[in-house]
mmCIF file of C-alpha atoms in Angstrom:
data_model
loop_
_atom_site.group_PDB
_atom_site.id
_atom_site.type_symbol
_atom_site.label_atom_id
_atom_site.label_comp_id
_atom_site.label_asym_id
_atom_site.label_seq_id
_atom_site.Cartn_x
_atom_site.Cartn_y
_atom_site.Cartn_z
ATOM 1 C CA MET X 582 51.088 35.777 43.954
ATOM 2 C CA ASN X 583 50.020 36.798 47.384
ATOM 3 C CA CYS X 584 50.773 32.900 47.856
ATOM 4 C CA ASN X 585 50.068 33.364 51.848
ATOM 5 C CA HIS X 586 47.139 35.191 51.635
ATOM 6 C CA PRO X 587 44.476 32.834 53.366
ATOM 7 C CA VAL X 588 42.509 33.323 50.161
ATOM 8 C CA VAL X 589 44.915 32.711 47.623
ATOM 9 C CA ARG X 590 46.601 29.702 49.346
ATOM 10 C CA GLN X 591 43.314 27.976 49.597
ATOM 11 C CA PHE X 592 42.666 28.592 45.350
ATOM 12 C CA ILE X 593 45.980 27.281 44.904
ATOM 13 C CA LEU X 594 45.251 23.809 47.185
ATOM 14 C CA GLU X 595 41.766 23.289 45.306
ATOM 15 C CA SER X 596 43.609 24.165 42.094
ATOM 16 C CA LEU X 597 46.276 21.551 42.758
ATOM 17 C CA ARG X 598 43.555 18.834 43.951
ATOM 18 C CA TYR X 599 41.380 19.193 41.412
ATOM 19 C CA TRP X 600 44.209 18.561 38.686
ATOM 20 C CA VAL X 601 45.493 15.445 40.622
ATOM 21 C CA THR X 602 41.495 13.682 40.854
ATOM 22 C CA ASP X 603 39.799 14.604 37.795
ATOM 23 C CA PHE X 604 42.876 14.950 35.264
ATOM 24 C CA HIS X 605 45.162 12.668 37.053
ATOM 25 C CA VAL X 606 48.096 14.546 37.215
ATOM 26 C CA ASP X 607 50.891 12.922 38.693
ATOM 27 C CA GLY X 608 52.975 15.832 40.216
ATOM 28 C CA PHE X 609 53.880 19.265 39.766
ATOM 29 C CA ARG X 610 56.857 21.489 39.136
ATOM 30 C CA PHE X 611 56.474 24.979 40.671
ATOM 31 C CA ASP X 612 58.084 27.910 38.603
ATOM 32 C CA LEU X 613 60.034 30.234 41.089
ATOM 33 C CA ALA X 614 58.751 28.316 43.736
ATOM 34 C CA SER X 615 60.383 30.444 46.367
ATOM 35 C CA ILE X 616 57.658 32.573 46.369
ATOM 36 C CA MET X 617 55.390 30.472 47.923
ATOM 37 C CA THR X 618 57.757 30.788 50.910
ATOM 38 C CA ARG X 619 57.101 34.598 51.582
ATOM 39 C CA GLY X 620 55.184 36.458 53.894
ATOM 40 C CA SER X 621 51.962 37.678 52.458
ATOM 41 C CA SER X 622 50.250 41.350 52.680
ATOM 42 C CA LEU X 623 47.936 40.452 55.586
ATOM 43 C CA TRP X 624 50.481 38.327 57.634
ATOM 44 C CA ASP X 625 49.574 38.006 61.146
ATOM 45 C CA ALA X 626 49.381 35.005 63.218
ATOM 46 C CA VAL X 627 45.700 34.986 63.797
ATOM 47 C CA ASN X 628 45.077 34.895 59.352
ATOM 48 C CA VAL X 629 47.726 32.397 59.383
ATOM 49 C CA CYS X 630 47.763 30.330 62.184
ATOM 50 C CA GLY X 631 44.279 30.323 63.898
ATOM 51 C CA SER X 632 46.092 32.034 67.210
ATOM 52 C CA LYS X 633 47.834 34.903 67.930
ATOM 53 C CA VAL X 634 52.030 34.171 68.364
ATOM 54 C CA GLU X 635 53.836 36.534 70.793
ATOM 55 C CA GLY X 636 55.800 39.136 69.001
ATOM 56 C CA ASP X 637 54.962 37.731 65.964
ATOM 57 C CA MET X 638 55.879 40.748 63.062
ATOM 58 C CA VAL X 639 56.202 39.669 59.753
ATOM 59 C CA THR X 640 57.003 42.409 56.930
ATOM 60 C CA THR X 641 55.415 41.823 53.422
ATOM 61 C CA GLY X 642 57.253 39.301 51.684
ATOM 62 C CA THR X 643 59.975 38.174 54.410
ATOM 63 C CA PRO X 644 60.984 34.626 53.515
ATOM 64 C CA LEU X 645 59.467 31.923 56.294
ATOM 65 C CA ASN X 646 60.814 29.341 57.769
ATOM 66 C CA CYS X 647 57.546 27.136 57.383
ATOM 67 C CA PRO X 648 55.203 29.017 55.143
ATOM 68 C CA PRO X 649 51.841 27.913 55.705
ATOM 69 C CA LEU X 650 50.881 27.405 51.926
ATOM 70 C CA VAL X 651 54.196 24.560 51.076
ATOM 71 C CA ASP X 652 53.235 23.038 54.495
ATOM 72 C CA MET X 653 49.467 22.711 53.709
ATOM 73 C CA ILE X 654 50.887 21.079 50.178
ATOM 74 C CA SER X 655 53.391 18.948 52.296
ATOM 75 C CA ASN X 656 50.904 17.694 54.033
ATOM 76 C CA ASP X 657 47.926 17.343 52.185
ATOM 77 C CA PRO X 658 46.368 13.793 52.162
ATOM 78 C CA ILE X 659 46.365 14.245 48.200
ATOM 79 C CA LEU X 660 48.533 15.980 47.496
ATOM 80 C CA SER X 661 51.653 15.026 49.357
ATOM 81 C CA GLY X 662 51.099 11.829 47.399
ATOM 82 C CA VAL X 663 52.187 12.880 44.138
ATOM 83 C CA LYS X 664 55.449 14.393 42.959
ATOM 84 C CA LEU X 665 56.529 17.980 43.884
ATOM 85 C CA ILE X 666 59.428 19.826 42.746
ATOM 86 C CA ALA X 667 60.625 23.617 43.368
ATOM 87 C CA GLU X 668 62.366 25.365 41.325
ATOM 88 C CA ALA X 669 64.106 26.803 44.669
ATOM 89 C CA TRP X 670 64.563 30.693 43.471
ATOM 90 C CA ASP X 671 62.470 33.282 42.311
ATOM 91 C CA ALA X 672 62.315 36.818 40.500
ATOM 92 C CA GLY X 673 63.043 39.128 44.023
ATOM 93 C CA GLY X 674 66.356 37.463 44.377
ATOM 94 C CA LEU X 675 65.342 34.682 46.986
ATOM 95 C CA TYR X 676 68.106 31.244 46.804
ATOM 96 C CA GLN X 677 66.838 28.287 48.450
ATOM 97 C CA VAL X 678 68.666 25.174 46.430
ATOM 98 C CA GLY X 679 69.396 23.208 49.077
ATOM 99 C CA THR X 680 67.143 24.595 52.098
ATOM 100 C CA PHE X 681 63.508 24.831 50.617
ATOM 101 C CA PRO X 682 61.212 23.842 53.375
ATOM 102 C CA HIS X 683 60.104 20.308 52.099
ATOM 103 C CA TRP X 684 58.710 18.437 54.747
ATOM 104 C CA GLY X 685 60.701 15.323 53.186
ATOM 105 C CA VAL X 686 58.309 15.390 50.440
ATOM 106 C CA TRP X 687 59.807 17.841 47.823
ATOM 107 C CA SER X 688 62.330 17.675 45.399
ATOM 108 C CA GLU X 689 64.458 20.964 44.087
ATOM 109 C CA TRP X 690 65.749 21.740 40.665
ATOM 110 C CA ASN X 691 69.558 21.407 41.792
ATOM 111 C CA GLY X 692 70.879 24.810 40.217
ATOM 112 C CA LYS X 693 74.011 24.424 41.534
ATOM 113 C CA TYR X 694 74.440 21.097 39.626
ATOM 114 C CA ARG X 695 73.834 22.923 35.975
ATOM 115 C CA ASP X 696 76.151 25.643 37.343
ATOM 116 C CA VAL X 697 79.521 23.438 38.596
ATOM 117 C CA VAL X 698 78.996 20.848 35.899
ATOM 118 C CA ARG X 699 79.011 23.673 33.323
ATOM 119 C CA GLN X 700 81.840 24.894 34.907
ATOM 120 C CA PHE X 701 83.837 21.869 35.271
ATOM 121 C CA VAL X 702 82.865 20.415 32.091
ATOM 122 C CA LYS X 703 84.655 23.460 29.998
ATOM 123 C CA GLY X 704 87.774 23.537 32.036
ATOM 124 C CA THR X 705 87.111 26.140 34.482
ATOM 125 C CA ASP X 706 89.935 25.480 37.919
ATOM 126 C CA GLY X 707 88.494 24.978 40.982
ATOM 127 C CA PHE X 708 85.375 22.747 40.667
ATOM 128 C CA SER X 709 86.727 19.121 40.623
ATOM 129 C CA GLY X 710 85.250 18.881 44.280
ATOM 130 C CA ALA X 711 82.322 20.181 43.450
ATOM 131 C CA PHE X 712 81.965 18.422 40.638
ATOM 132 C CA ALA X 713 82.371 15.204 42.565
ATOM 133 C CA GLU X 714 79.800 16.366 44.774
ATOM 134 C CA CYS X 715 77.343 16.547 41.868
ATOM 135 C CA LEU X 716 78.002 13.099 40.597
ATOM 136 C CA CYS X 717 77.264 11.891 44.169
ATOM 137 C CA GLY X 718 73.540 13.660 44.139
ATOM 138 C CA SER X 719 75.171 16.724 46.065
ATOM 139 C CA PRO X 720 74.649 14.774 49.893
ATOM 140 C CA SER X 721 76.095 18.678 51.459
ATOM 141 C CA LEU X 722 72.596 20.018 49.962
ATOM 142 C CA TYR X 723 70.240 17.346 50.964
ATOM 143 C CA GLN X 724 72.044 14.750 53.146
ATOM 144 C CA GLU X 725 71.483 16.938 56.235
ATOM 145 C CA GLY X 726 67.839 17.658 56.202
ATOM 146 C CA GLY X 727 66.831 13.833 55.675
ATOM 147 C CA ARG X 728 66.484 14.276 52.248
ATOM 148 C CA LYS X 729 67.558 11.170 49.485
ATOM 149 C CA PRO X 730 69.513 11.509 46.706
ATOM 150 C CA TRP X 731 66.180 11.257 44.272
ATOM 151 C CA ASN X 732 65.656 15.076 45.818
ATOM 152 C CA SER X 733 68.331 16.299 43.088
ATOM 153 C CA ILE X 734 66.668 16.957 39.993
ATOM 154 C CA ASN X 735 69.788 16.881 38.055
ATOM 155 C CA PHE X 736 70.065 19.402 35.012
ATOM 156 C CA VAL X 737 72.471 20.889 32.386
ATOM 157 C CA THR X 738 70.163 22.782 30.356
ATOM 158 C CA ALA X 739 65.805 23.671 30.265
ATOM 159 C CA HIS X 740 63.467 25.660 28.843
ATOM 160 C CA ASP X 741 65.219 28.800 30.086
ATOM 161 C CA GLY X 742 68.753 28.981 28.816
ATOM 162 C CA PHE X 743 70.439 27.703 26.195
ATOM 163 C CA THR X 744 70.022 24.580 24.522
ATOM 164 C CA LEU X 745 72.755 21.792 24.863
ATOM 165 C CA ALA X 746 73.950 22.614 21.179
ATOM 166 C CA ASP X 747 73.991 26.183 22.214
ATOM 167 C CA LEU X 748 75.911 26.008 25.277
ATOM 168 C CA VAL X 749 79.022 24.350 23.155
ATOM 169 C CA THR X 750 78.322 26.718 20.326
ATOM 170 C CA TYR X 751 78.154 30.524 21.565
ATOM 171 C CA ASN X 752 79.913 32.274 24.445
ATOM 172 C CA GLU X 753 77.055 35.272 24.790
ATOM 173 C CA LYS X 754 73.487 35.176 23.942
ATOM 174 C CA HIS X 755 71.731 36.443 20.681
ATOM 175 C CA ASN X 756 68.317 37.741 21.454
ATOM 176 C CA THR X 757 68.161 40.424 18.817
ATOM 177 C CA ALA X 758 64.875 38.307 17.516
ATOM 178 C CA ASN X 759 62.983 38.898 21.061
ATOM 179 C CA GLY X 760 62.224 42.505 19.647
ATOM 180 C CA GLU X 761 64.417 43.935 22.921
ATOM 181 C CA GLU X 762 67.913 44.580 21.515
ATOM 182 C CA ASN X 763 69.459 41.973 23.026
ATOM 183 C CA ASN X 764 68.824 43.305 26.777
ATOM 184 C CA ASP X 765 66.396 40.259 27.786
ATOM 185 C CA GLY X 766 67.991 36.490 29.076
ATOM 186 C CA GLU X 767 70.366 35.579 31.556
ATOM 187 C CA ASN X 768 74.097 37.145 30.435
ATOM 188 C CA HIS X 769 76.108 34.634 32.812
ATOM 189 C CA ASN X 770 75.641 31.192 31.082
ATOM 190 C CA ASN X 771 78.673 29.266 32.275
ATOM 191 C CA SER X 772 78.904 28.764 28.137
ATOM 192 C CA TRP X 773 81.543 27.907 26.041
ATOM 193 C CA ASN X 774 81.902 27.838 22.089
ATOM 194 C CA CYS X 775 85.201 25.617 21.662
ATOM 195 C CA GLY X 776 86.872 28.160 20.208
ATOM 196 C CA GLN X 777 84.671 29.960 17.561
ATOM 197 C CA GLU X 778 81.482 31.886 17.928
ATOM 198 C CA GLY X 779 78.168 30.716 16.034
ATOM 199 C CA GLU X 780 77.427 27.537 14.128
ATOM 200 C CA PHE X 781 79.735 28.259 11.274
ATOM 201 C CA ALA X 782 83.498 27.087 12.539
ATOM 202 C CA SER X 783 86.184 24.870 11.845
ATOM 203 C CA SER X 784 85.721 20.975 11.804
ATOM 204 C CA TYR X 785 88.128 20.590 14.732
ATOM 205 C CA VAL X 786 85.843 23.109 16.789
ATOM 206 C CA LYS X 787 82.621 21.303 15.445
ATOM 207 C CA ARG X 788 83.944 17.819 16.590
ATOM 208 C CA LEU X 789 85.082 19.208 20.031
ATOM 209 C CA ARG X 790 81.407 20.476 20.369
ATOM 210 C CA LYS X 791 79.846 17.336 20.141
ATOM 211 C CA ARG X 792 82.412 15.644 22.752
ATOM 212 C CA GLN X 793 81.396 18.037 24.830
ATOM 213 C CA MET X 794 77.785 17.756 24.249
ATOM 214 C CA ARG X 795 78.475 13.673 25.130
ATOM 215 C CA ASN X 796 80.780 14.661 28.172
ATOM 216 C CA PHE X 797 77.350 16.512 29.888
ATOM 217 C CA PHE X 798 75.025 13.951 28.913
ATOM 218 C CA LEU X 799 76.900 11.324 30.317
ATOM 219 C CA CYS X 800 77.466 13.403 33.213
ATOM 220 C CA LEU X 801 74.019 13.668 33.699
ATOM 221 C CA MET X 802 73.482 10.109 33.225
ATOM 222 C CA VAL X 803 76.453 8.566 36.062
ATOM 223 C CA SER X 804 75.491 11.266 38.734
ATOM 224 C CA GLN X 805 72.933 9.867 41.577
ATOM 225 C CA GLY X 806 69.497 11.840 41.723
ATOM 226 C CA VAL X 807 67.180 12.398 39.047
ATOM 227 C CA PRO X 808 68.434 13.147 35.532
ATOM 228 C CA MET X 809 66.581 16.050 33.761
ATOM 229 C CA ILE X 810 66.737 16.656 29.953
ATOM 230 C CA TYR X 811 65.860 19.348 28.182
ATOM 231 C CA MET X 812 63.134 18.232 24.885
ATOM 232 C CA GLY X 813 65.308 18.556 21.983
ATOM 233 C CA ASP X 814 69.053 18.282 23.402
ATOM 234 C CA GLU X 815 68.810 14.465 22.282
ATOM 235 C CA TYR X 816 69.430 15.741 18.887
ATOM 236 C CA GLY X 817 71.404 18.606 19.006
ATOM 237 C CA HIS X 818 68.542 21.396 18.738
ATOM 238 C CA THR X 819 69.790 24.976 17.763
ATOM 239 C CA LYS X 820 67.958 28.169 18.956
ATOM 240 C CA GLY X 821 70.679 29.855 17.541
ATOM 241 C CA GLY X 822 72.368 31.759 20.616
ATOM 242 C CA ASN X 823 68.725 33.039 21.751
ATOM 243 C CA ASN X 824 68.644 32.264 25.699
ATOM 244 C CA ASN X 825 64.970 33.673 26.024
ATOM 245 C CA THR X 826 62.652 32.178 23.154
ATOM 246 C CA TYR X 827 59.360 32.600 25.357
ATOM 247 C CA CYS X 828 57.986 34.769 22.893
ATOM 248 C CA HIS X 829 58.538 32.522 19.653
ATOM 249 C CA ASP X 830 55.899 30.206 18.131
ATOM 250 C CA ASN X 831 57.905 28.546 15.337
ATOM 251 C CA TYR X 832 60.689 26.290 14.292
ATOM 252 C CA ILE X 833 63.205 27.802 16.817
ATOM 253 C CA ASN X 834 60.795 25.879 19.876
ATOM 254 C CA TYR X 835 59.621 23.347 18.187
ATOM 255 C CA PHE X 836 60.475 19.723 18.573
ATOM 256 C CA ARG X 837 62.605 18.941 15.115
ATOM 257 C CA TRP X 838 61.521 15.181 14.337
ATOM 258 C CA ASP X 839 63.644 15.762 10.630
ATOM 259 C CA LYS X 840 66.722 16.941 12.786
ATOM 260 C CA MET X 841 66.412 14.006 15.246
ATOM 261 C CA GLU X 842 66.448 11.584 12.171
ATOM 262 C CA GLU X 843 69.202 13.124 10.827
ATOM 263 C CA SER X 844 71.067 12.398 14.163
ATOM 264 C CA SER X 845 70.250 8.720 14.576
ATOM 265 C CA SER X 846 73.423 7.752 13.731
ATOM 266 C CA ASP X 847 75.029 10.342 15.626
ATOM 267 C CA PHE X 848 74.068 11.778 18.920
ATOM 268 C CA PHE X 849 70.829 10.480 19.688
ATOM 269 C CA ARG X 850 72.184 6.810 19.333
ATOM 270 C CA PHE X 851 74.840 7.708 21.718
ATOM 271 C CA CYS X 852 71.860 9.677 24.439
ATOM 272 C CA ARG X 853 69.814 6.854 23.725
ATOM 273 C CA LEU X 854 72.761 3.751 24.617
ATOM 274 C CA MET X 855 73.484 6.220 27.639
ATOM 275 C CA SER X 856 70.298 5.819 28.642
ATOM 276 C CA THR X 857 69.696 2.522 28.604
ATOM 277 C CA PHE X 858 73.016 2.061 30.581
ATOM 278 C CA ARG X 859 72.061 4.403 33.313
ATOM 279 C CA GLN X 860 68.268 2.182 33.680
ATOM 280 C CA GLU X 861 70.580 -1.332 33.263
ATOM 281 C CA SER X 862 72.714 -0.237 36.359
ATOM 282 C CA GLU X 863 71.478 -0.929 39.729
ATOM 283 C CA SER X 864 74.360 1.445 41.393
ATOM 284 C CA LEU X 865 72.891 4.786 39.209
ATOM 285 C CA GLY X 866 69.559 6.139 40.452
ATOM 286 C CA LEU X 867 70.199 4.768 44.398
ATOM 287 C CA ASP X 868 67.661 5.104 46.770
ATOM 288 C CA ASP X 869 70.389 6.253 49.382
ATOM 289 C CA PHE X 870 73.578 8.256 49.064
ATOM 290 C CA LEU X 871 76.758 6.704 48.267
ATOM 291 C CA THR X 872 79.360 5.416 50.352
ATOM 292 C CA ALA X 873 82.917 3.773 50.452
ATOM 293 C CA GLU X 874 81.283 0.492 50.066
ATOM 294 C CA ARG X 875 80.620 1.194 46.409
ATOM 295 C CA LEU X 876 82.530 4.131 45.389
ATOM 296 C CA GLN X 877 85.991 4.913 45.374
ATOM 297 C CA TRP X 878 87.741 7.976 43.991
ATOM 298 C CA HIS X 879 91.173 8.216 41.781
ATOM 299 C CA GLY X 880 92.877 10.587 39.964
ATOM 300 C CA TYR X 881 95.739 9.746 37.243
ATOM 301 C CA LEU X 882 96.654 7.140 39.381
ATOM 302 C CA PRO X 883 94.020 4.680 41.218
ATOM 303 C CA GLN X 884 93.153 5.824 44.817
ATOM 304 C CA ASN X 885 95.049 8.936 44.471
ATOM 305 C CA PRO X 886 92.172 11.581 43.891
ATOM 306 C CA ASP X 887 93.304 15.217 43.000
ATOM 307 C CA TRP X 888 90.990 18.286 44.511
ATOM 308 C CA SER X 889 93.345 20.750 44.334
ATOM 309 C CA GLU X 890 92.554 24.104 42.689
ATOM 310 C CA SER X 891 94.230 23.571 39.530
ATOM 311 C CA SER X 892 92.531 19.847 39.028
ATOM 312 C CA ARG X 893 90.328 19.254 35.985
ATOM 313 C CA PHE X 894 90.548 15.254 35.916
ATOM 314 C CA VAL X 895 87.622 13.353 38.022
ATOM 315 C CA ALA X 896 87.423 9.574 38.156
ATOM 316 C CA PHE X 897 85.826 6.875 40.190
ATOM 317 C CA THR X 898 84.795 3.068 40.452
ATOM 318 C CA LEU X 899 81.501 2.041 41.116
ATOM 319 C CA LYS X 900 80.340 -1.546 42.181
ATOM 320 C CA ASP X 901 77.452 -2.712 40.639
ATOM 321 C CA SER X 902 74.989 -5.870 41.568
ATOM 322 C CA ILE X 903 74.572 -6.090 37.597
ATOM 323 C CA LYS X 904 77.610 -4.470 35.961
ATOM 324 C CA GLY X 905 79.681 -5.872 38.019
ATOM 325 C CA GLU X 906 82.203 -2.710 38.654
ATOM 326 C CA PHE X 907 82.902 -0.270 35.641
ATOM 327 C CA TYR X 908 85.260 2.961 36.105
ATOM 328 C CA VAL X 909 84.309 6.438 35.090
ATOM 329 C CA ALA X 910 86.614 9.557 34.551
ATOM 330 C CA PHE X 911 86.686 12.600 33.109
ATOM 331 C CA ASN X 912 89.006 14.455 31.954
ATOM 332 C CA ALA X 913 88.181 18.220 31.403
ATOM 333 C CA SER X 914 91.782 19.516 30.509
ATOM 334 C CA HIS X 915 92.950 20.866 27.476
ATOM 335 C CA MET X 916 95.923 18.495 27.113
ATOM 336 C CA PRO X 917 95.384 14.841 26.584
ATOM 337 C CA VAL X 918 96.396 12.411 29.441
ATOM 338 C CA THR X 919 97.233 8.664 30.289
ATOM 339 C CA ILE X 920 95.983 7.199 33.323
ATOM 340 C CA GLY X 921 96.570 4.691 35.384
ATOM 341 C CA LEU X 922 93.709 2.408 36.348
ATOM 342 C CA PRO X 923 93.051 0.102 39.559
ATOM 343 C CA GLU X 924 94.953 -3.240 39.878
ATOM 344 C CA ARG X 925 91.843 -5.945 39.822
ATOM 345 C CA PRO X 926 93.205 -9.706 39.922
ATOM 346 C CA GLY X 927 91.826 -11.879 37.405
ATOM 347 C CA TYR X 928 89.945 -9.330 35.956
ATOM 348 C CA LYS X 929 90.868 -6.775 33.570
ATOM 349 C CA TRP X 930 89.112 -3.315 32.181
ATOM 350 C CA GLU X 931 87.392 -3.361 28.899
ATOM 351 C CA PRO X 932 86.375 0.118 27.079
ATOM 352 C CA LEU X 933 82.665 0.617 26.782
ATOM 353 C CA VAL X 934 82.072 4.481 26.588
ATOM 354 C CA ASP X 935 85.019 7.272 25.199
ATOM 355 C CA THR X 936 83.548 10.446 24.262
ATOM 356 C CA GLY X 937 86.544 11.181 22.774
ATOM 357 C CA LYS X 938 86.076 8.493 19.895
ATOM 358 C CA GLU X 939 84.366 9.369 16.978
ATOM 359 C CA PRO X 940 80.719 8.063 16.750
ATOM 360 C CA PRO X 941 79.534 5.157 16.377
ATOM 361 C CA TYR X 942 82.893 4.362 18.349
ATOM 362 C CA ASP X 943 81.848 6.976 21.071
ATOM 363 C CA PHE X 944 79.929 3.506 22.467
ATOM 364 C CA LEU X 945 81.062 0.433 21.926
ATOM 365 C CA THR X 946 77.473 -1.826 21.719
ATOM 366 C CA ALA X 947 78.064 -5.639 21.573
ATOM 367 C CA ASP X 948 76.429 -5.621 17.748
ATOM 368 C CA LEU X 949 79.096 -2.822 17.023
ATOM 369 C CA PRO X 950 80.960 -3.645 13.449
ATOM 370 C CA GLU X 951 84.231 -4.165 13.979
ATOM 371 C CA ARG X 952 83.645 -3.767 18.077
ATOM 372 C CA ASP X 953 86.698 -6.636 18.543
ATOM 373 C CA THR X 954 88.926 -4.435 16.103
ATOM 374 C CA ALA X 955 88.312 -1.161 17.782
ATOM 375 C CA ILE X 956 89.088 -2.651 21.286
ATOM 376 C CA LYS X 957 91.828 -4.418 20.115
ATOM 377 C CA GLN X 958 93.458 -1.299 19.526
ATOM 378 C CA TYR X 959 93.504 -0.266 23.036
ATOM 379 C CA CYS X 960 95.243 -3.486 24.398
ATOM 380 C CA HIS X 961 98.837 -2.712 24.344
ATOM 381 C CA PHE X 962 97.377 0.250 27.393
ATOM 382 C CA LEU X 963 95.043 -1.972 28.872
ATOM 383 C CA ASP X 964 97.353 -5.034 29.205
ATOM 384 C CA ALA X 965 99.589 -2.294 31.175
ATOM 385 C CA ASN X 966 96.737 -1.172 33.102
ATOM 386 C CA LEU X 967 96.473 1.938 31.589
ATOM 387 C CA TYR X 968 94.228 3.797 29.040
ATOM 388 C CA PRO X 969 94.829 6.953 26.867
ATOM 389 C CA MET X 970 92.234 10.189 27.254
ATOM 390 C CA VAL X 971 92.306 12.891 24.855
ATOM 391 C CA SER X 972 91.700 16.756 25.917
ATOM 392 C CA TYR X 973 88.044 17.298 27.236
ATOM 393 C CA SER X 974 86.400 13.924 27.417
ATOM 394 C CA SER X 975 85.318 10.898 29.676
ATOM 395 C CA ILE X 976 85.119 7.102 29.396
ATOM 396 C CA ILE X 977 83.410 4.322 31.043
ATOM 397 C CA LEU X 978 85.230 1.265 31.585
ATOM 398 C CA LEU X 979 83.557 -2.259 32.427
ATOM 399 C CA LEU X 980 85.370 -4.822 34.365
ATOM 400 C CA VAL X 981 85.439 -7.946 32.742
ATOM 401 C CA GLU X 982 86.858 -11.638 33.851
ATOM 402 C CA ASP X 983 90.516 -12.362 32.116
#
């Protein structure tokens, strides 16, 4: 679209206002929003700003620091009060995650969060520090510009690309059904099939895939910022490895209520409980960025984080006015580890979530049958302030009175 052409931008503004005032839409997500920051085909200062500007020569399509359309939306008395979310890139190669012109009111689909989290969770070296940044709401992208953690829309999957289940099932796209000889769709998905391609795999591979799905979802729920979940991921919807399903009006894209009900005792339960945990925690989804008053980083040993290139372990403790304090750790290595826990005199650590355990023991709710027995299995470790983690797993421990 020729978005900053005077006629076009007025049409866009009037359409947006109409949807808000007449249909009570509470916000907009702009697909390929960076197109709105490019110079129009009739660019000149008189057309755009109402007066001449000395030396103002802009080639059609040039990215603008202060694009008129985004400026007008941001300062409109009606539109500035609704949710404005940018997919901060476009089909022409412009990538503006963290730099989209925002006037303090725009949030962004954080594509860098998606890419870093996918890389770290599947065990790629060199991403521990970047992964920690993602957990904190990506301050390097948003803090300097005066924005907040909630300006980061965190996501692992979306309508474009693999579903969460396919992300851990396929290394390659399988788009033949789209009729373009598998030439359409993204080729670089940062996915990992956990050892075998496709749905027909060994029981070990299938268990690892479920574990990785829990790891991704736990990461979303403990990250500062706004989590975005793709519809169907909560029950493990698959598109058979097709990562570009825009052209299908069938079961590939339909929400499968029958599948969700089948999964109610497994992944859907985990997602529901993790979502509740986030909602009940005062320290998750903060209005400002974390500081050392709340947050402390750890490695295999307390207060000894490892940000080296080979590190595949990230852990932190977070103080919470409702939960007290909790410990979160991610082991993205192919090797199991036994970690040391921070000393808290008069208190002890109690397991709540361990993605390495089979359901329903992956999340130990208060009403879970044999919960006490499950906790006792950890006692000889916890009494020594230790905790064993299997490969590719994540945990949440709560601090309780001893």
